[in-house]
Amino acid sequence: MDTVINNGTLIDGNGGEPIKDAVIFMEDNQIKAVGQAGRVAIPNSGVSIIDAQGGYILPGFFDLHVHLLIEPCNIAEALKNPFSLKFFQAVHHMRDLLDAGVTSVRDAGYTDAGVKEAVNRGIVAGPRMQVSVTALTSTGGHGDSWVPSGVDVTMPFMNAYPSLPNGICNGVDEVRQKVREVIRDGADIVKVHATGGVMSPTDTPQFTEFTMDELEAIVEEANLRGRKVMAHAQGNLGVKFCARAGVHSVEHGIYLDDEAIELLLENGTYLIPTLLAGVSAAKDVAHMSKFSLEKAKEVVGIHHESIAKAYQAGVKIAMGTDSGVMPHGQNLQELGLMCAIGMSPMESIVASTKVAAECMGWDDKLGTVETGKLADLVILSKDPLRDIHIVEDRKNVVTVIKDGKIVKDIRKTGEEVSEKKEEIEIQ
């Protein structure tokens, strides 16, 4: 079906000047023409019109670090849940992402390929996704939830089952095998825990948990099978190891010195800050363990300073949140945090659209509003360039289009628009 979006200002994801009175012509799920009204040829009949009502039209947003089957919880209570409950909860998590304007995600662990397949087949509504299935971790590392009492308190979301193998592996031979396992089980990208973390019980962010030999083997095995590697890397040395080993993207990057930043630049490594994760964890007294709260509070300021330095140096930064650490649907708060470390509102939007699409290898079809791209679009009721924080309120995300189909629409009705227009004229 032919569809036209008009009566809005286009922020196309490329970082240039917005186009006022823009027109986007779509045929089924593809953008056929983009430009200013009067300069775009559209059919005279048989066209569905989407009136942006003076709003702002953007590409669908990306989040490159989510956990769709995880949510903030009390572990003791969550352990009582039936195994399959998390899959039904994930349906709501994915709906929350779409409502926030997030139409593409990378799942950073513990979501199996069946969830992606359910979305692809139209069984449930959700964003486009790449999944990593299981995150590789070393014994005692981030992702190994054994505690000194001798109990494995692996979160109920991380239990192994046939299509989600246990991620623990040690030594070059084992990491090679584990990469092959996760790819066999449907991983689009390989995730590795290269350092300790805030959430894990027996390590700290500065611990380095895989050797250079192990990381190089992981990258080689993934690349041989057409996959890239994303690495949870919070500590300085771990970040350096990842950049040298050829990891595609470093997640978090809490501790970054000048050498680490230089290595990220030299190797073209993407940095996914997930600033929202630390900010949220440091305040979540209801769900965070005492050790996680203490670590989160300790690193929040350091994290922001590191990302600011990386941004100033020109490191490629793409948007990711660690959604699941905080409730899904709050994802676009990350844009305000990116602006707080020095980005302009436009730069934060580009990092959340064009640059994110490049990182996922999807820039040929998504990330910008251009002829030939797929029709993943968002309409905002207010100007994000004037105030980036408006994207945080889902009420301001009035329309979401994924693959040419409207998946959310809370625009004002015709009567409401007429009344508002009349009020303005009287004033």
GROMACS .gro file of C-alpha atoms in nm:
model
  427
    1MET     CA    1   0.000   0.000   0.000
    2ASP     CA    2   0.122   0.354  -0.083
    3THR     CA    3   0.148   0.584   0.219
    4VAL     CA    4   0.252   0.946   0.258
    5ILE     CA    5   0.364   1.118   0.578
    6ASN     CA    6   0.329   1.495   0.560
    7ASN     CA    7   0.290   1.811   0.768
    8GLY     CA    8   0.600   1.754   0.980
    9THR     CA    9   0.967   1.843   1.018
   10LEU     CA   10   1.209   1.570   0.917
   11ILE     CA   11   1.522   1.496   1.122
   12ASP     CA   12   1.659   1.229   0.890
   13GLY     CA   13   1.939   1.081   1.104
   14ASN     CA   14   2.226   1.214   0.892
   15GLY     CA   15   2.291   1.511   1.118
   16GLY     CA   16   2.206   1.784   0.866
   17GLU     CA   17   1.953   2.062   0.884
   18PRO     CA   18   1.597   1.945   0.950
   19ILE     CA   19   1.359   1.960   0.655
   20LYS     CA   20   1.045   2.160   0.731
   21ASP     CA   21   0.713   2.071   0.568
   22ALA     CA   22   0.857   1.732   0.476
   23VAL     CA   23   0.697   1.456   0.275
   24ILE     CA   24   0.792   1.087   0.297
   25PHE     CA   25   0.640   0.861   0.034
   26MET     CA   26   0.636   0.489   0.121
   27GLU     CA   27   0.539   0.192  -0.089
   28ASP     CA   28   0.463  -0.104   0.137
   29ASN     CA   29   0.768  -0.123   0.367
   30GLN     CA   30   1.012   0.087   0.164
   31ILE     CA   31   1.076   0.459   0.142
   32LYS     CA   32   1.038   0.565  -0.221
   33ALA     CA   33   1.090   0.941  -0.196
   34VAL     CA   34   1.179   1.202   0.065
   35GLY     CA   35   1.180   1.580   0.043
   36GLN     CA   36   0.998   1.904   0.096
   37ALA     CA   37   0.632   1.932   0.005
   38GLY     CA   38   0.589   2.017  -0.363
   39ARG     CA   39   0.919   1.855  -0.455
   40VAL     CA   40   0.819   1.492  -0.405
   41ALA     CA   41   0.613   1.320  -0.673
   42ILE     CA   42   0.333   1.114  -0.522
   43PRO     CA   43   0.034   0.935  -0.680
   44ASN     CA   44  -0.285   1.138  -0.716
   45SER     CA   45  -0.507   0.867  -0.567
   46GLY     CA   46  -0.502   0.545  -0.369
   47VAL     CA   47  -0.262   0.687  -0.110
   48SER     CA   48  -0.301   0.665   0.267
   49ILE     CA   49  -0.207   0.990   0.441
   50ILE     CA   50  -0.039   1.007   0.782
   51ASP     CA   51  -0.061   1.365   0.907
   52ALA     CA   52   0.234   1.436   1.136
   53GLN     CA   53   0.032   1.729   1.277
   54GLY     CA   54   0.331   1.960   1.294
   55GLY     CA   55   0.545   1.701   1.472
   56TYR     CA   56   0.898   1.577   1.411
   57ILE     CA   57   0.969   1.274   1.194
   58LEU     CA   58   1.279   1.064   1.270
   59PRO     CA   59   1.418   0.721   1.190
   60GLY     CA   60   1.318   0.448   1.434
   61PHE     CA   61   1.555   0.449   1.731
   62PHE     CA   62   1.808   0.173   1.803
   63ASP     CA   63   1.921   0.029   2.136
   64LEU     CA   64   2.234  -0.180   2.094
   65HIS     CA   65   2.236  -0.331   2.442
   66VAL     CA   66   1.915  -0.480   2.579
   67HIS     CA   67   1.818  -0.796   2.767
   68LEU     CA   68   1.465  -0.874   2.656
   69LEU     CA   69   1.410  -1.163   2.897
   70ILE     CA   70   1.545  -0.978   3.199
   71GLU     CA   71   1.374  -0.720   3.418
   72PRO     CA   72   1.450  -0.564   3.759
   73CYS     CA   73   1.339  -0.811   4.021
   74ASN     CA   74   1.386  -0.953   4.365
   75ILE     CA   75   1.588  -1.269   4.295
   76ALA     CA   76   1.433  -1.465   4.581
   77GLU     CA   77   1.085  -1.393   4.446
   78ALA     CA   78   1.182  -1.450   4.082
   79LEU     CA   79   1.318  -1.795   4.166
   80LYS     CA   80   0.960  -1.898   4.243
   81ASN     CA   81   0.841  -1.818   3.891
   82PRO     CA   82   0.764  -2.098   3.643
   83PHE     CA   83   1.034  -2.127   3.377
   84SER     CA   84   0.817  -2.022   3.082
   85LEU     CA   85   0.680  -1.707   3.249
   86LYS     CA   86   0.975  -1.496   3.132
   87PHE     CA   87   0.884  -1.548   2.766
   88PHE     CA   88   0.536  -1.406   2.820
   89GLN     CA   89   0.681  -1.118   3.018
   90ALA     CA   90   0.914  -1.049   2.725
   91VAL     CA   91   0.610  -0.983   2.504
   92HIS     CA   92   0.535  -0.682   2.724
   93HIS     CA   93   0.901  -0.576   2.731
   94MET     CA   94   0.907  -0.568   2.351
   95ARG     CA   95   0.580  -0.374   2.341
   96ASP     CA   96   0.731  -0.118   2.580
   97LEU     CA   97   1.031  -0.077   2.348
   98LEU     CA   98   0.809  -0.013   2.046
   99ASP     CA   99   0.600   0.235   2.246
  100ALA     CA  100   0.921   0.422   2.330
  101GLY     CA  101   1.012   0.444   1.960
  102VAL     CA  102   1.282   0.175   1.966
  103THR     CA  103   1.239  -0.032   1.649
  104SER     CA  104   1.577  -0.215   1.638
  105VAL     CA  105   1.781  -0.379   1.915
  106ARG     CA  106   2.079  -0.601   1.986
  107ASP     CA  107   2.007  -0.842   2.267
  108ALA     CA  108   2.320  -0.873   2.479
  109GLY     CA  109   2.245  -1.208   2.636
  110TYR     CA  110   1.996  -1.468   2.758
  111THR     CA  111   1.738  -1.429   2.480
  112ASP     CA  112   1.726  -1.727   2.249
  113ALA     CA  113   1.665  -1.718   1.875
  114GLY     CA  114   1.303  -1.827   1.917
  115VAL     CA  115   1.208  -1.484   2.050
  116LYS     CA  116   1.348  -1.318   1.739
  117GLU     CA  117   1.172  -1.574   1.522
  118ALA     CA  118   0.839  -1.505   1.694
  119VAL     CA  119   0.873  -1.137   1.603
  120ASN     CA  120   0.987  -1.213   1.247
  121ARG     CA  121   0.686  -1.438   1.193
  122GLY     CA  122   0.445  -1.179   1.331
  123ILE     CA  123   0.339  -1.397   1.624
  124VAL     CA  124   0.419  -1.113   1.866
  125ALA     CA  125   0.500  -0.745   1.818
  126GLY     CA  126   0.858  -0.641   1.881
  127PRO     CA  127   1.159  -0.458   1.745
  128ARG     CA  128   1.393  -0.594   1.482
  129MET     CA  129   1.670  -0.773   1.663
  130GLN     CA  130   2.005  -0.942   1.661
  131VAL     CA  131   2.054  -1.191   1.944
  132SER     CA  132   2.373  -1.313   2.110
  133VAL     CA  133   2.196  -1.607   2.283
  134THR     CA  134   2.446  -1.671   2.566
  135ALA     CA  135   2.723  -1.443   2.687
  136LEU     CA  136   3.060  -1.619   2.714
  137THR     CA  137   3.212  -1.590   3.060
  138SER     CA  138   3.511  -1.735   3.244
  139THR     CA  139   3.480  -1.932   3.568
  140GLY     CA  140   3.421  -1.683   3.847
  141GLY     CA  141   3.360  -1.407   3.596
  142HIS     CA  142   3.072  -1.175   3.520
  143GLY     CA  143   2.797  -1.419   3.429
  144ASP     CA  144   2.908  -1.692   3.672
  145SER     CA  145   2.677  -1.650   3.969
  146TRP     CA  146   2.841  -1.896   4.206
  147VAL     CA  147   2.885  -1.740   4.552
  148PRO     CA  148   3.126  -1.834   4.835
  149SER     CA  149   2.854  -2.025   5.020
  150GLY     CA  150   2.880  -2.284   4.745
  151VAL     CA  151   2.544  -2.198   4.592
  152ASP     CA  152   2.492  -2.101   4.228
  153VAL     CA  153   2.242  -1.816   4.239
  154THR     CA  154   2.224  -1.786   3.862
  155MET     CA  155   1.943  -1.547   3.787
  156PRO     CA  156   1.628  -1.726   3.674
  157PHE     CA  157   1.661  -1.545   3.340
  158MET     CA  158   2.005  -1.698   3.274
  159ASN     CA  159   1.948  -2.069   3.333
  160ALA     CA  160   2.078  -2.289   3.053
  161TYR     CA  161   1.835  -2.491   2.841
  162PRO     CA  162   1.860  -2.663   2.499
  163SER     CA  163   1.866  -2.347   2.284
  164LEU     CA  164   2.053  -2.139   2.544
  165PRO     CA  165   2.380  -2.311   2.642
  166ASN     CA  166   2.575  -2.241   2.960
  167GLY     CA  167   2.822  -1.964   2.876
  168ILE     CA  168   3.111  -2.060   3.107
  169CYS     CA  169   3.430  -2.146   2.919
  170ASN     CA  170   3.804  -2.135   2.990
  171GLY     CA  171   4.109  -2.162   2.768
  172VAL     CA  172   4.142  -2.131   2.393
  173ASP     CA  173   3.986  -2.467   2.307
  174GLU     CA  174   3.680  -2.416   2.525
  175VAL     CA  175   3.610  -2.061   2.404
  176ARG     CA  176   3.631  -2.180   2.043
  177GLN     CA  177   3.380  -2.453   2.119
  178LYS     CA  178   3.147  -2.212   2.299
  179VAL     CA  179   3.146  -1.967   2.008
  180ARG     CA  180   3.049  -2.255   1.779
  181GLU     CA  181   2.772  -2.356   2.020
  182VAL     CA  182   2.609  -2.013   2.041
  183ILE     CA  183   2.625  -1.966   1.664
  184ARG     CA  184   2.476  -2.313   1.618
  185ASP     CA  185   2.192  -2.201   1.847
  186GLY     CA  186   2.121  -1.893   1.638
  187ALA     CA  187   2.350  -1.613   1.761
  188ASP     CA  188   2.371  -1.321   1.519
  189ILE     CA  189   2.654  -1.170   1.721
  190VAL     CA  190   2.885  -1.323   1.983
  191LYS     CA  191   2.880  -1.165   2.329
  192VAL     CA  192   3.170  -1.205   2.571
  193HIS     CA  193   3.222  -1.086   2.927
  194ALA     CA  194   3.578  -0.959   2.902
  195THR     CA  195   3.583  -0.803   3.249
  196GLY     CA  196   3.405  -0.816   3.580
  197GLY     CA  197   3.103  -0.601   3.645
  198VAL     CA  198   2.879  -0.409   3.878
  199MET     CA  199   2.613  -0.681   3.897
  200SER     CA  200   2.832  -0.990   3.953
  201PRO     CA  201   2.892  -1.118   4.308
  202THR     CA  202   3.257  -1.225   4.304
  203ASP     CA  203   3.440  -0.968   4.090
  204THR     CA  204   3.472  -0.596   4.019
  205PRO     CA  205   3.460  -0.396   3.694
  206GLN     CA  206   3.840  -0.377   3.686
  207PHE     CA  207   3.893  -0.756   3.677
  208THR     CA  208   4.017  -0.883   3.339
  209GLU     CA  209   3.855  -1.221   3.278
  210PHE     CA  210   3.977  -1.348   2.941
  211THR     CA  211   4.335  -1.350   2.815
  212MET     CA  212   4.442  -1.199   2.484
  213ASP     CA  213   4.477  -1.550   2.339
  214GLU     CA  214   4.122  -1.636   2.443
  215LEU     CA  215   3.975  -1.312   2.308
  216GLU     CA  216   4.161  -1.346   1.978
  217ALA     CA  217   4.029  -1.703   1.946
  218ILE     CA  218   3.673  -1.582   2.014
  219VAL     CA  219   3.702  -1.310   1.749
  220GLU     CA  220   3.858  -1.548   1.497
  221GLU     CA  221   3.591  -1.815   1.544
  222ALA     CA  222   3.314  -1.558   1.517
  223ASN     CA  223   3.462  -1.393   1.207
  224LEU     CA  224   3.509  -1.729   1.033
  225ARG     CA  225   3.133  -1.772   1.064
  226GLY     CA  226   3.040  -1.420   0.954
  227ARG     CA  227   2.976  -1.292   1.306
  228LYS     CA  228   3.116  -1.000   1.502
  229VAL     CA  229   3.191  -0.983   1.874
  230MET     CA  230   3.047  -0.747   2.133
  231ALA     CA  231   3.225  -0.734   2.467
  232HIS     CA  232   3.110  -0.637   2.813
  233ALA     CA  233   3.427  -0.448   2.909
  234GLN     CA  234   3.423  -0.214   3.204
  235GLY     CA  235   3.783  -0.226   3.323
  236ASN     CA  236   4.066  -0.042   3.153
  237LEU     CA  237   4.289  -0.341   3.072
  238GLY     CA  238   3.994  -0.545   2.947
  239VAL     CA  239   3.896  -0.264   2.708
  240LYS     CA  240   4.252  -0.257   2.572
  241PHE     CA  241   4.255  -0.634   2.523
  242CYS     CA  242   3.923  -0.613   2.335
  243ALA     CA  243   4.038  -0.338   2.101
  244ARG     CA  244   4.362  -0.521   2.022
  245ALA     CA  245   4.180  -0.852   1.968
  246GLY     CA  246   3.947  -0.702   1.708
  247VAL     CA  247   3.625  -0.693   1.908
  248HIS     CA  248   3.361  -0.500   1.713
  249SER     CA  249   3.203  -0.309   2.002
  250VAL     CA  250   3.294  -0.246   2.363
  251GLU     CA  251   2.998  -0.223   2.600
  252HIS     CA  252   3.003   0.009   2.902
  253GLY     CA  253   3.366   0.134   2.904
  254ILE     CA  254   3.358   0.255   3.264
  255TYR     CA  255   3.734   0.292   3.308
  256LEU     CA  256   3.912   0.443   3.005
  257ASP     CA  257   4.257   0.596   3.010
  258ASP     CA  258   4.423   0.773   2.716
  259GLU     CA  259   4.580   0.452   2.585
  260ALA     CA  260   4.247   0.267   2.588
  261ILE     CA  261   4.079   0.552   2.400
  262GLU     CA  262   4.360   0.560   2.145
  263LEU     CA  263   4.326   0.186   2.087
  264LEU     CA  264   3.950   0.222   2.033
  265LEU     CA  265   4.023   0.491   1.774
  266GLU     CA  266   4.301   0.296   1.601
  267ASN     CA  267   4.093  -0.017   1.568
  268GLY     CA  268   3.763   0.151   1.477
  269THR     CA  269   3.596  -0.009   1.778
  270TYR     CA  270   3.246   0.109   1.859
  271LEU     CA  271   3.174   0.218   2.217
  272ILE     CA  272   2.827   0.153   2.361
  273PRO     CA  273   2.821   0.357   2.685
  274THR     CA  274   2.501   0.231   2.858
  275LEU     CA  275   2.513   0.533   3.088
  276LEU     CA  276   2.156   0.471   3.196
  277ALA     CA  277   2.246   0.134   3.345
  278GLY     CA  278   2.480   0.277   3.605
  279VAL     CA  279   2.253   0.568   3.691
  280SER     CA  280   1.956   0.334   3.733
  281ALA     CA  281   2.144   0.068   3.929
  282ALA     CA  282   2.282   0.323   4.175
  283LYS     CA  283   1.925   0.426   4.269
  284ASP     CA  284   1.750   0.088   4.263
  285VAL     CA  285   1.746   0.004   4.631
  286ALA     CA  286   1.444  -0.224   4.583
  287HIS     CA  287   1.614  -0.470   4.348
  288MET     CA  288   1.991  -0.433   4.367
  289SER     CA  289   2.201  -0.635   4.608
  290LYS     CA  290   2.416  -0.443   4.854
  291PHE     CA  291   2.737  -0.523   4.662
  292SER     CA  292   2.584  -0.406   4.332
  293LEU     CA  293   2.455  -0.083   4.483
  294GLU     CA  294   2.795  -0.003   4.631
  295LYS     CA  295   2.978  -0.071   4.306
  296ALA     CA  296   2.725   0.126   4.100
  297LYS     CA  297   2.752   0.433   4.322
  298GLU     CA  298   3.130   0.410   4.308
  299VAL     CA  299   3.156   0.406   3.929
  300VAL     CA  300   2.880   0.639   3.803
  301GLY     CA  301   3.095   0.954   3.803
  302ILE     CA  302   3.400   0.772   3.668
  303HIS     CA  303   3.190   0.623   3.390
  304HIS     CA  304   3.060   0.960   3.275
  305GLU     CA  305   3.409   1.110   3.275
  306SER     CA  306   3.544   0.822   3.066
  307ILE     CA  307   3.268   0.846   2.805
  308ALA     CA  308   3.312   1.223   2.785
  309LYS     CA  309   3.683   1.177   2.713
  310ALA     CA  310   3.611   0.912   2.450
  311TYR     CA  311   3.354   1.137   2.282
  312GLN     CA  312   3.593   1.434   2.277
  313ALA     CA  313   3.860   1.212   2.121
  314GLY     CA  314   3.627   1.103   1.841
  315VAL     CA  315   3.553   0.742   1.937
  316LYS     CA  316   3.250   0.601   1.751
  317ILE     CA  317   2.968   0.604   2.005
  318ALA     CA  318   2.634   0.430   1.948
  319MET     CA  319   2.333   0.419   2.177
  320GLY     CA  320   2.277   0.132   2.418
  321THR     CA  321   2.120   0.117   2.763
  322ASP     CA  322   2.142  -0.230   2.922
  323SER     CA  323   1.762  -0.225   2.926
  324GLY     CA  324   1.652  -0.499   3.164
  325VAL     CA  325   1.875  -0.359   3.437
  326MET     CA  326   1.611  -0.084   3.441
  327PRO     CA  327   1.254  -0.134   3.315
  328HIS     CA  328   1.216  -0.160   2.939
  329GLY     CA  329   1.063   0.146   2.776
  330GLN     CA  330   1.284   0.400   2.955
  331ASN     CA  331   1.552   0.355   2.688
  332LEU     CA  332   1.551   0.703   2.536
  333GLN     CA  333   1.666   0.853   2.865
  334GLU     CA  334   2.009   0.754   2.734
  335LEU     CA  335   2.000   1.043   2.484
  336GLY     CA  336   1.983   1.300   2.762
  337LEU     CA  337   2.273   1.131   2.938
  338MET     CA  338   2.477   1.136   2.617
  339CYS     CA  339   2.410   1.508   2.592
  340ALA     CA  340   2.523   1.549   2.952
  341ILE     CA  341   2.870   1.416   2.859
  342GLY     CA  342   2.903   1.668   2.576
  343MET     CA  343   2.699   1.557   2.276
  344SER     CA  344   2.456   1.794   2.110
  345PRO     CA  345   2.094   1.676   2.078
  346MET     CA  346   2.153   1.614   1.707
  347GLU     CA  347   2.464   1.406   1.779
  348SER     CA  348   2.274   1.195   2.032
  349ILE     CA  349   2.003   1.131   1.771
  350VAL     CA  350   2.261   1.032   1.508
  351ALA     CA  351   2.428   0.799   1.761
  352SER     CA  352   2.087   0.639   1.823
  353THR     CA  353   2.001   0.597   1.455
  354LYS     CA  354   2.266   0.620   1.183
  355VAL     CA  355   2.572   0.519   1.387
  356ALA     CA  356   2.381   0.242   1.564
  357ALA     CA  357   2.264   0.103   1.228
  358GLU     CA  358   2.624   0.106   1.105
  359CYS     CA  359   2.736  -0.083   1.414
  360MET     CA  360   2.471  -0.350   1.351
  361GLY     CA  361   2.565  -0.374   0.983
  362TRP     CA  362   2.217  -0.256   0.889
  363ASP     CA  363   2.306   0.089   0.753
  364ASP     CA  364   2.218  -0.021   0.399
  365LYS     CA  365   1.852  -0.049   0.499
  366LEU     CA  366   1.796   0.141   0.826
  367GLY     CA  367   1.918   0.426   1.045
  368THR     CA  368   1.830   0.721   0.820
  369VAL     CA  369   1.521   0.839   0.636
  370GLU     CA  370   1.632   0.808   0.275
  371THR     CA  371   1.507   0.670  -0.054
  372GLY     CA  372   1.550   0.293  -0.065
  373LYS     CA  373   1.560   0.245   0.313
  374LEU     CA  374   1.304   0.042   0.506
  375ALA     CA  375   1.020   0.238   0.659
  376ASP     CA  376   1.102   0.237   1.031
  377LEU     CA  377   0.993   0.582   1.149
  378VAL     CA  378   0.895   0.773   1.460
  379ILE     CA  379   0.686   1.087   1.492
  380LEU     CA  380   0.747   1.305   1.799
  381SER     CA  381   0.498   1.571   1.905
  382LYS     CA  382   0.774   1.808   2.024
  383ASP     CA  383   1.113   1.924   1.898
  384PRO     CA  384   1.396   1.703   2.036
  385LEU     CA  385   1.660   1.948   1.912
  386ARG     CA  386   1.521   2.216   2.139
  387ASP     CA  387   1.490   1.980   2.437
  388ILE     CA  388   1.629   1.628   2.402
  389HIS     CA  389   1.454   1.520   2.722
  390ILE     CA  390   1.114   1.522   2.550
  391VAL     CA  391   1.198   1.178   2.404
  392GLU     CA  392   1.196   1.032   2.756
  393ASP     CA  393   0.817   1.069   2.784
  394ARG     CA  394   0.644   0.806   2.570
  395LYS     CA  395   0.344   1.038   2.538
  396ASN     CA  396   0.561   1.253   2.311
  397VAL     CA  397   0.629   0.951   2.087
  398VAL     CA  398   0.295   0.975   1.910
  399THR     CA  399   0.348   0.744   1.613
  400VAL     CA  400   0.581   0.449   1.554
  401ILE     CA  401   0.608   0.277   1.217
  402LYS     CA  402   0.799  -0.046   1.175
  403ASP     CA  403   0.845  -0.208   0.835
  404GLY     CA  404   0.587   0.028   0.685
  405LYS     CA  405   0.317  -0.064   0.939
  406ILE     CA  406   0.188   0.157   1.218
  407VAL     CA  407   0.259  -0.016   1.551
  408LYS     CA  408   0.169   0.281   1.771
  409ASP     CA  409  -0.048   0.583   1.700
  410ILE     CA  410  -0.168   0.827   1.968
  411ARG     CA  411  -0.194   1.134   1.747
  412LYS     CA  412  -0.476   1.375   1.825
  413THR     CA  413  -0.807   1.306   1.658
  414GLY     CA  414  -0.930   1.536   1.385
  415GLU     CA  415  -1.171   1.709   1.625
  416GLU     CA  416  -0.895   1.777   1.878
  417VAL     CA  417  -0.668   1.919   1.608
  418SER     CA  418  -0.945   2.148   1.480
  419GLU     CA  419  -1.021   2.272   1.833
  420LYS     CA  420  -0.655   2.344   1.899
  421LYS     CA  421  -0.619   2.530   1.569
  422GLU     CA  422  -0.927   2.738   1.647
  423GLU     CA  423  -0.788   2.828   1.989
  424ILE     CA  424  -0.463   2.949   1.835
  425GLU     CA  425  -0.651   3.164   1.583
  426ILE     CA  426  -0.862   3.326   1.857
  427GLN     CA  427  -0.555   3.403   2.065
   0.00000   0.00000   0.00000
